[in-house]
Coordinates of C-alpha atoms and ligand atoms in Angstrom, one line a residue:
X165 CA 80.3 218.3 192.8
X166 CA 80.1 215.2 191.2
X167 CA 83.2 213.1 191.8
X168 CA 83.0 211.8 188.8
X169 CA 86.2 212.0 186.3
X170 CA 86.1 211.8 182.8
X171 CA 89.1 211.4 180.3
X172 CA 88.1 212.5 176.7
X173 CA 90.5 211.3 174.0
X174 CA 90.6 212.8 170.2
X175 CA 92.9 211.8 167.6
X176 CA 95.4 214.6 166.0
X177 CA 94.1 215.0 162.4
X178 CA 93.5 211.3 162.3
X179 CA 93.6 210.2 158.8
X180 CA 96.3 212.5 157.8
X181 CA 98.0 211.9 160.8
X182 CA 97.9 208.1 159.7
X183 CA 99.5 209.1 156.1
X184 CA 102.4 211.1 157.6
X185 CA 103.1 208.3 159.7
X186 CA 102.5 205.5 156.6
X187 CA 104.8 208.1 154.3
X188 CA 107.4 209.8 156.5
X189 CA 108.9 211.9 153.8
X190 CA 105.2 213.6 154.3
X191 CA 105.6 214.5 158.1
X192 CA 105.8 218.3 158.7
X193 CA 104.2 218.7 155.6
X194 CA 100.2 219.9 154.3
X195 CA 98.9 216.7 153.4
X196 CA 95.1 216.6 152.8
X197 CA 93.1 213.4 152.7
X198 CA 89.8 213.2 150.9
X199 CA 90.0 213.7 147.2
X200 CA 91.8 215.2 144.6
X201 CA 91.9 218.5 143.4
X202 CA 91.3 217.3 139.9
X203 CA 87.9 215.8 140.9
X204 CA 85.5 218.0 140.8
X205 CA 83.3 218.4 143.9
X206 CA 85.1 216.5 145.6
X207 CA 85.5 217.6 149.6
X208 CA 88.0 217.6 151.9
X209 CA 87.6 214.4 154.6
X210 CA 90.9 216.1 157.3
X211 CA 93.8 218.2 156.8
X212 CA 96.9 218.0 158.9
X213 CA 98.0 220.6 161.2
X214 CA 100.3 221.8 158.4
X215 CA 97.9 222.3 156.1
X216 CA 95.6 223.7 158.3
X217 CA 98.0 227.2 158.8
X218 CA 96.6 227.9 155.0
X219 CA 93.3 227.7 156.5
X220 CA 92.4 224.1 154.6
X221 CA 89.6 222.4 157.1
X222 CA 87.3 219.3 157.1
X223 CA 84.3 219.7 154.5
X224 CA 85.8 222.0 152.5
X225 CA 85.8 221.4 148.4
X226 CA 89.0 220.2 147.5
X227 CA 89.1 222.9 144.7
X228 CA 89.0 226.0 147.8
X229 CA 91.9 223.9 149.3
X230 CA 93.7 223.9 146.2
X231 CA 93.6 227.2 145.6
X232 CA 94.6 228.2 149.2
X233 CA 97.6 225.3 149.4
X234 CA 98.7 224.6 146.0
X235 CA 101.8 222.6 147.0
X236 CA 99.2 220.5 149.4
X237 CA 100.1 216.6 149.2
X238 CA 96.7 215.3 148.1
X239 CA 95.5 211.7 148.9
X240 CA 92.8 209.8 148.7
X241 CA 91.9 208.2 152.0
X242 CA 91.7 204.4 153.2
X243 CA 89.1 203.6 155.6
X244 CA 89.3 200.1 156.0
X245 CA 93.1 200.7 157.0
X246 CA 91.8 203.8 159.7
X247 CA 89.3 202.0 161.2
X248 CA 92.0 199.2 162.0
X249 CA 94.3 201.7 163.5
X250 CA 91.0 203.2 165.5
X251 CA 90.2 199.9 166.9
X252 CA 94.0 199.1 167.8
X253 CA 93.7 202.8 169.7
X254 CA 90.2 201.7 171.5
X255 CA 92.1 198.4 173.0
X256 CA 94.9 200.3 174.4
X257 CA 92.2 202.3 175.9
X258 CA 89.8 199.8 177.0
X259 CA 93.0 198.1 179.2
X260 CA 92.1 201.6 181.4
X261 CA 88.2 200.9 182.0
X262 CA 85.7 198.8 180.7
X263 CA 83.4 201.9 181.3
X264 CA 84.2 203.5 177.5
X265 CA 82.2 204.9 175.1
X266 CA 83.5 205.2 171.9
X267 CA 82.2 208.4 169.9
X268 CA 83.5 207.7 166.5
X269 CA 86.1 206.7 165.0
X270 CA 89.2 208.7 166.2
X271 CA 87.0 209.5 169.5
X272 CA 86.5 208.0 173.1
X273 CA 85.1 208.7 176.7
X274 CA 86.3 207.0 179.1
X275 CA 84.6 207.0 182.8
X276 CA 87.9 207.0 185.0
X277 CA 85.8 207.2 188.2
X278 CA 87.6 205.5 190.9
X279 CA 90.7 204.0 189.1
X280 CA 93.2 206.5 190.7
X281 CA 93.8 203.5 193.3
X282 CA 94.9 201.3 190.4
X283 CA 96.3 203.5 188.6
X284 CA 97.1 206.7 190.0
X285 CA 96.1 210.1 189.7
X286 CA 94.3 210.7 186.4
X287 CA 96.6 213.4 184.9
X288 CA 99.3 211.0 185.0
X289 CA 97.2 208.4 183.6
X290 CA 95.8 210.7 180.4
X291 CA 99.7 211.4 180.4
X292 CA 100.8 207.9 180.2
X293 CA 98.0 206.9 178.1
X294 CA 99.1 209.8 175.2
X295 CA 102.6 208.1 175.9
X296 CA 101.4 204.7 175.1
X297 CA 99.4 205.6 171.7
X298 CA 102.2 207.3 170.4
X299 CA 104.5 204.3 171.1
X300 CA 102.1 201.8 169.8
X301 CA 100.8 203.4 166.4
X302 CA 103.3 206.3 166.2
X303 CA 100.5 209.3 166.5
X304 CA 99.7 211.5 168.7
X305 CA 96.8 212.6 170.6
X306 CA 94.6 215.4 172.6
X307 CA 93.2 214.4 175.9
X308 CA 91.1 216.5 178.2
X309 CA 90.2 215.8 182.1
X310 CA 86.8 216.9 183.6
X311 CA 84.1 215.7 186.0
X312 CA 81.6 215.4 183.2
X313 CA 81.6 214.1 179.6
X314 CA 81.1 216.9 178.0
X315 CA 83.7 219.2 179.6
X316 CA 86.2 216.7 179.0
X317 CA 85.5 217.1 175.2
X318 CA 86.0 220.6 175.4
X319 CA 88.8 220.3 177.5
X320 CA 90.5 217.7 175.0
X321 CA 90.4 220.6 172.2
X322 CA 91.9 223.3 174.7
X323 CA 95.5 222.3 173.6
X324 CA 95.4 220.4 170.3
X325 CA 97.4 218.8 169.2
X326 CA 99.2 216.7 171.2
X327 CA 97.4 218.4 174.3
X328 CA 96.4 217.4 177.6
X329 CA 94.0 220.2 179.1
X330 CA 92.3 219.6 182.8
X331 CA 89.1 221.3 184.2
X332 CA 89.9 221.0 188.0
X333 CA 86.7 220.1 189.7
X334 CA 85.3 223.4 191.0
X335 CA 86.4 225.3 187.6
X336 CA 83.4 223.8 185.6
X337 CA 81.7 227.4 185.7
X338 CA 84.7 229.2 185.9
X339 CA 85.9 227.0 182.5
X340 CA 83.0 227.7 180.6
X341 CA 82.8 231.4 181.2
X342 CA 86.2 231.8 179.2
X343 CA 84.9 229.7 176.3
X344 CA 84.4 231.6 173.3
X345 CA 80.7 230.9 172.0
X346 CA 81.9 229.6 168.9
X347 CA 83.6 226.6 171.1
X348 CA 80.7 225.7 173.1
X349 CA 79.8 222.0 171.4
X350 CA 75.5 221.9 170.5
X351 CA 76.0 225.8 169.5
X352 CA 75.9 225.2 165.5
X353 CA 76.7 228.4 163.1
X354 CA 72.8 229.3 162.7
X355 CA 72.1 229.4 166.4
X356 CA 75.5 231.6 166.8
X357 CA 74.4 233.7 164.1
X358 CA 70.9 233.6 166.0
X359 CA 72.3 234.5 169.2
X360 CA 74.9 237.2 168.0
X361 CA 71.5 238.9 166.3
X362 CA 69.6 239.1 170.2
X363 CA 72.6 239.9 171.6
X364 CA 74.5 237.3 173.3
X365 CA 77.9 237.3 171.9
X366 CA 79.9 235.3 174.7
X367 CA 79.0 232.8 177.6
X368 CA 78.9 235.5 180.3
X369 CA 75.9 236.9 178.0
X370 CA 74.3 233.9 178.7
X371 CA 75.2 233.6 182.4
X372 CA 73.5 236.8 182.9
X373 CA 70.1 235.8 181.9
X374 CA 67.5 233.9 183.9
X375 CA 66.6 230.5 181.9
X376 CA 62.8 232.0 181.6
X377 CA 64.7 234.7 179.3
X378 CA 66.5 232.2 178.1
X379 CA 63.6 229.7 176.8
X380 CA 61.5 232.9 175.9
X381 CA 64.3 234.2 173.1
X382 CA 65.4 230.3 172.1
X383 CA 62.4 228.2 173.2
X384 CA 62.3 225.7 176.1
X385 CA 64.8 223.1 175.0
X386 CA 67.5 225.5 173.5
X387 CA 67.0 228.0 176.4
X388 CA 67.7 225.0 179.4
X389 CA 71.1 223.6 177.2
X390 CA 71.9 227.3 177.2
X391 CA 71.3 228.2 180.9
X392 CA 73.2 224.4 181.7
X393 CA 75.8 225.1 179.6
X394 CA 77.0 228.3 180.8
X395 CA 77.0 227.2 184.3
X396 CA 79.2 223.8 183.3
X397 CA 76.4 221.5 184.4
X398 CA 76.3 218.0 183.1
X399 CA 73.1 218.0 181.1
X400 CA 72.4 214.4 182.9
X401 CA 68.8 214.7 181.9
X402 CA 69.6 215.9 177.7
X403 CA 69.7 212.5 176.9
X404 CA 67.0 210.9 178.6
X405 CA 65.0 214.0 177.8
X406 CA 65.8 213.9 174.5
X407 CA 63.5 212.5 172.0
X408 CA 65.7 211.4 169.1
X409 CA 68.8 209.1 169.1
X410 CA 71.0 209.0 166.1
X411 CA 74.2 207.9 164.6
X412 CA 75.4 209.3 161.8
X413 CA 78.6 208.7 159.5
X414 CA 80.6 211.6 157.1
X415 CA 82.4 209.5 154.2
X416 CA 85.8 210.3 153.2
X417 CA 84.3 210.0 149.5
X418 CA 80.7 210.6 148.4
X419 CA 78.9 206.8 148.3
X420 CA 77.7 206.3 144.4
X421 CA 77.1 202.7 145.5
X422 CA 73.8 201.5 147.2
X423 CA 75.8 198.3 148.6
X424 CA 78.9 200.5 150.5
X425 CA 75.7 203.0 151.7
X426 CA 73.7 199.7 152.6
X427 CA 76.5 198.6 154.5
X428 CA 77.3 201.7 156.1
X429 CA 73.5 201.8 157.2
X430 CA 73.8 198.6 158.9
X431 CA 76.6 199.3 161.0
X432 CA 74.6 202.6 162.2
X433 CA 71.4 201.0 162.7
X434 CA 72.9 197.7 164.9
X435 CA 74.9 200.5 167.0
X436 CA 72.3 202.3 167.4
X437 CA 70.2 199.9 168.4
X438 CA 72.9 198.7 171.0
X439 CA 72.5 202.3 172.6
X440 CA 68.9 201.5 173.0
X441 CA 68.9 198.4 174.5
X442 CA 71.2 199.4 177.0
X443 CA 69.2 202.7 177.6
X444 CA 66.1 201.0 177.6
X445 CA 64.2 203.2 175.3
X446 CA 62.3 202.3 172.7
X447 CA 60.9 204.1 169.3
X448 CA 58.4 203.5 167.1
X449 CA 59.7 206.2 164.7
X450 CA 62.8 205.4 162.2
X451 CA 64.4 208.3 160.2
X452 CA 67.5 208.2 157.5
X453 CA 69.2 211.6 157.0
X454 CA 71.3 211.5 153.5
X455 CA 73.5 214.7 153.0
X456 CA 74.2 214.6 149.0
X457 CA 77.6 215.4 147.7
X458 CA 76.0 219.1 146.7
X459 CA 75.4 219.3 150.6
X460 CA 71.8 219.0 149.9
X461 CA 70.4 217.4 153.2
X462 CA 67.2 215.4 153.0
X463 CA 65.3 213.3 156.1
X464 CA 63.2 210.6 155.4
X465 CA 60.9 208.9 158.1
X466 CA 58.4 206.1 158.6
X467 CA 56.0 205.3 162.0
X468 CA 55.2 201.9 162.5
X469 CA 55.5 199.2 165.2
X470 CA 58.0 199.2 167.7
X471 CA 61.8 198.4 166.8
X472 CA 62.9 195.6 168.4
X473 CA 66.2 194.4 167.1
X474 CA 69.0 195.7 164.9
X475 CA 67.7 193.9 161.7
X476 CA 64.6 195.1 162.0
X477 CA 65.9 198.6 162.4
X478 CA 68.3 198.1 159.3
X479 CA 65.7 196.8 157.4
X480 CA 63.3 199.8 158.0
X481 CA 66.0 202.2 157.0
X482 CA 67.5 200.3 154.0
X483 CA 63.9 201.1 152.8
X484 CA 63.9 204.8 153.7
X485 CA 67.5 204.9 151.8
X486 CA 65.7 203.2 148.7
X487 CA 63.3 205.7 148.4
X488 CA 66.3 208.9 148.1
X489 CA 69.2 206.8 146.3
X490 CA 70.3 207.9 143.3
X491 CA 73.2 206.2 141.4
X492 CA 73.7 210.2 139.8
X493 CA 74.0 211.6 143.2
X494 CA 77.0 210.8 145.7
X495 CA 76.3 210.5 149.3
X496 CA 78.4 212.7 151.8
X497 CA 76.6 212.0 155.2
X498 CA 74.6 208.9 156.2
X499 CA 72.6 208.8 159.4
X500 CA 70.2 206.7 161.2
X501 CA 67.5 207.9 163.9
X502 CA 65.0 206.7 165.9
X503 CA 62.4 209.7 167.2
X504 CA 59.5 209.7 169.8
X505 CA 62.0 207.9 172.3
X506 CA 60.3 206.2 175.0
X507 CA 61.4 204.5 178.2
X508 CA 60.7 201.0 179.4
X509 CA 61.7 198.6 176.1
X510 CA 61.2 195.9 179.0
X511 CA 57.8 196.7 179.6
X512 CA 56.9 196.3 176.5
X513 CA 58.4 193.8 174.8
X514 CA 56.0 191.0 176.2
X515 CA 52.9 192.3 174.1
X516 CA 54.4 193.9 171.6
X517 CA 56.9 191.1 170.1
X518 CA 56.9 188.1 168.8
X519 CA 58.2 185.0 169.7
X520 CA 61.4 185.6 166.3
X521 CA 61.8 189.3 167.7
X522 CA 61.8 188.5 171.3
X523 CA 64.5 185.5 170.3
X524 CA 66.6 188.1 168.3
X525 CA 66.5 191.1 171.1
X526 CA 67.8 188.3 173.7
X527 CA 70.6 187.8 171.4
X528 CA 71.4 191.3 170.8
X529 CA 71.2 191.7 174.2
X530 CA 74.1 189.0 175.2
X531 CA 75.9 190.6 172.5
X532 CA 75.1 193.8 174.4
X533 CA 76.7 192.4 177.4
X534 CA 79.7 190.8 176.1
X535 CA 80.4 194.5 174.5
X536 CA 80.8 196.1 177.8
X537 CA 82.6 193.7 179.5
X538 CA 84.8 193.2 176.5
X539 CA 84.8 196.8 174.5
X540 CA 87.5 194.9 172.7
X541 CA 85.4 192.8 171.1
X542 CA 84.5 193.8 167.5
X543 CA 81.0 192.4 166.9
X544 CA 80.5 191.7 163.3
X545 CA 77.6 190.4 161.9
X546 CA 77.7 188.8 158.4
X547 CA 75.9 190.3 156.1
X548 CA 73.0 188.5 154.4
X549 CA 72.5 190.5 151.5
X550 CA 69.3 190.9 150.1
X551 CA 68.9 191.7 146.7
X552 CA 67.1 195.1 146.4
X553 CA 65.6 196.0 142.7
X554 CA 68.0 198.4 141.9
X555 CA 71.1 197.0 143.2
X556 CA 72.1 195.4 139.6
X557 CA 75.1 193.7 139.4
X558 CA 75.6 192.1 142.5
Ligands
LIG179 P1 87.9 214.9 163.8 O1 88.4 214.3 165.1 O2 86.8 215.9 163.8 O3 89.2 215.6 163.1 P2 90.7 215.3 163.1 O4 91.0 214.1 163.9 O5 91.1 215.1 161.6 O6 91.4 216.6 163.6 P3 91.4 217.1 165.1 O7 92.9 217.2 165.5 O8 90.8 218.4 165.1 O9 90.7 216.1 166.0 O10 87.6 213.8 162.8 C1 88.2 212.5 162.8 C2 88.3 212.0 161.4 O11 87.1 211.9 160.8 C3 89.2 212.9 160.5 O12 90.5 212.6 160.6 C4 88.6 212.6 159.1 C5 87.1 212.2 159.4 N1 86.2 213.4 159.0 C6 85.7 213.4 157.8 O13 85.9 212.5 157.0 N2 84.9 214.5 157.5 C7 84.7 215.5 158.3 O14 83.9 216.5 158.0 C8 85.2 215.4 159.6 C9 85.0 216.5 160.6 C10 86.0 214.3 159.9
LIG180 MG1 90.4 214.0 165.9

């Protein structure tokens, strides 16, 4: 197979994880982080484990939680203070590669492709490394071992929490055959629902068929993940093939403020403009997706020249947010897209941007650079903020 190995590393309930351990007279205990039971529509950002054994789960109102753990310690979360412990866990890991990919804030990948000579076999390395987080923040954490990215995610949940799980190369197929549909990641509750209707109830169902089945029941792109999938291959070609790249963010608390959502925006928008550049794809097409605190979802998207650098990106979807804020109407979800991907942003560039852009890209770029050499690095760009016509006070 590939030869590749892949260490996938996901944080045990990570905000309430990071309250039991700030507030030890809360460890073995439900806590639930997100908001209070008293405020209404409020949702549920994590549960720990031990609130999880009444059922309470990520995205659920706070009132449901309530009424299923009444004696639930309820507390409001702290972002700024988890994304400091998240970046303290990303340096630990970055010491292993330089080859990471952080996938959000509790989340990493990390290629370990040929550092069994430095540091020994990779099971004892996800070991050690599980070692080293809990002796450096005091939490624990799930890794799983695989020869692709995406096993390794699946392998990482196998045991949680506080698991290691490994998918021996040669098992990939093997692996995914015992997976309950449910688990398979890209399989969402409506395409369960729509594959339990024609039939397919596990991953052997799927195995079975041949992918022309397959793309005639759930269309050409669903049909290939589905045929890939079952088999455990490495859908290598997904993302190139792909013709959307997004980021997105959930809030611990629904955003009444335009400035924390324009903030929020910008971070997507430079990271995802990052992942382009070092893809080398470029997009004409930006899209915001704003999930409303009533889980009403709504995309809005605009066509115009090519995107060429993170402000330019932020800009173009600070003015897709404008058009669906609402001071009234919290925001749950916030998420930035590009669509109609295309390869070769080199190519282009020369015709296509000016002599400001072309400076700005080359910037971005170094930054770019300096990233993967030094994952460590936390990039921050001040914010120059523009006064939009209904920000008021500020
Ligand atoms: P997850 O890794 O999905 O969940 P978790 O770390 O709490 O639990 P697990 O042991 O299953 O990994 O998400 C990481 C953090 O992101 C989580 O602690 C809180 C936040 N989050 C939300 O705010 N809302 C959500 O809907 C989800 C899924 C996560
Ligand atoms: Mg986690």
């Amino acid at each position: 197979m590939s030869g590749k190995t892949y260490l996938h590393v996901d944080m045990d309930a990570f905000f309430a994880s990071v309250e039991q351990r700030d507030h030890p007279e809360w460890k073995g205990k439900p806590v639930i982080v997100g908001g209070l039971p008293t405020e209404r529509r409020s949702v549920v950002s994590t549960a720990s484990y031990e609130a999880r054994a009444f059922g309470v789960h990520s995205a659920m109102p706070t009132q449901r939680a309530y009424e299923l753990c009444p004696n639930g310690i309820y507390v409001h979360g702290n972002m700024k203070h988890y994304s400091e412990v998240s970046s303290k866990i990303m340096e630990i890991l970055s010491n292993y590669t330089p080859d990471i990919d952080q996938i959000s804030i509790d989340e990493a990948s990390l290629d370990l492709t040929g550092t069994q000579m430095l540091f020994g076999p990779s099971d004892d390395l996800a070991r050690k490394i599980q070692a080293e987080i809990l002796t450096e923040t005091g939490l624990t954490v799930s890794c799983g071992l695989a020869s692709t990215k995406y096993l390794a995610k699946l392998a990482s949940e196998v045991n949680k929490p506080n698991g290691f799980f490994m998918i021996p190369e040669g098992d990939e197929e093997k692996f995914m055959l015992n997976l309950p549909l449910k688990k398979v990641w890209g399989i969402g509750g409506k395409t369960l629902e729509r594959m339990n209707a024609s039939g397919f109830f596990t991953t052997r169902d799927v195995h079975e068929k041949p992918i022309e089945v397959l793309k005639m029941v759930f269309g050409e792109a669903m049909g290939t993940f589905l045929f890939n999938v079952a088999r455990g291959i490495e859908m290598e070609s997904e993302k190139k093939k792909s013709h959307s790249l997004s980021n997105e963010t959930t809030f611990p608390f629904d955003i009444k403020d335009i400035y924390a959502a324009e903030t929020a925006l910008m971070e997507l928008s430079y990271s995802l403009m990052f992942r382009l550049l070092k893809e080398e794809l470029c997009s004409r097409t930006v899209f915001v997706k704003i999930r409303f605190e009533d889980f009403s979802t709504v995309t809005v998207q605009e066509t115009g020249e090519f995107i060429t650098s993170g402000d330019m990106l932020f800009e173009k979807a600070k003015k897709l947010l404008e058009k669906k804020f609402s001071v009234e109407k919290g925001i749950r979800l916030l998420g930035v897209g590009v669509q109609n991907v295309e390869k070769g942003l080199e190519g282009n560039q020369g015709v296509l941007f000016d002599f400001g852009e072309k400076k700005k890209m080359a910037l971005e770029k170094a930054v770019l650079k300096l990233k993967s050499k030094h994952p460590e690095t936390k990039i921050q760009k001040a914010r120059l903020f523009s006064k939009s016509h209904f920000s008021g006070e500020k």
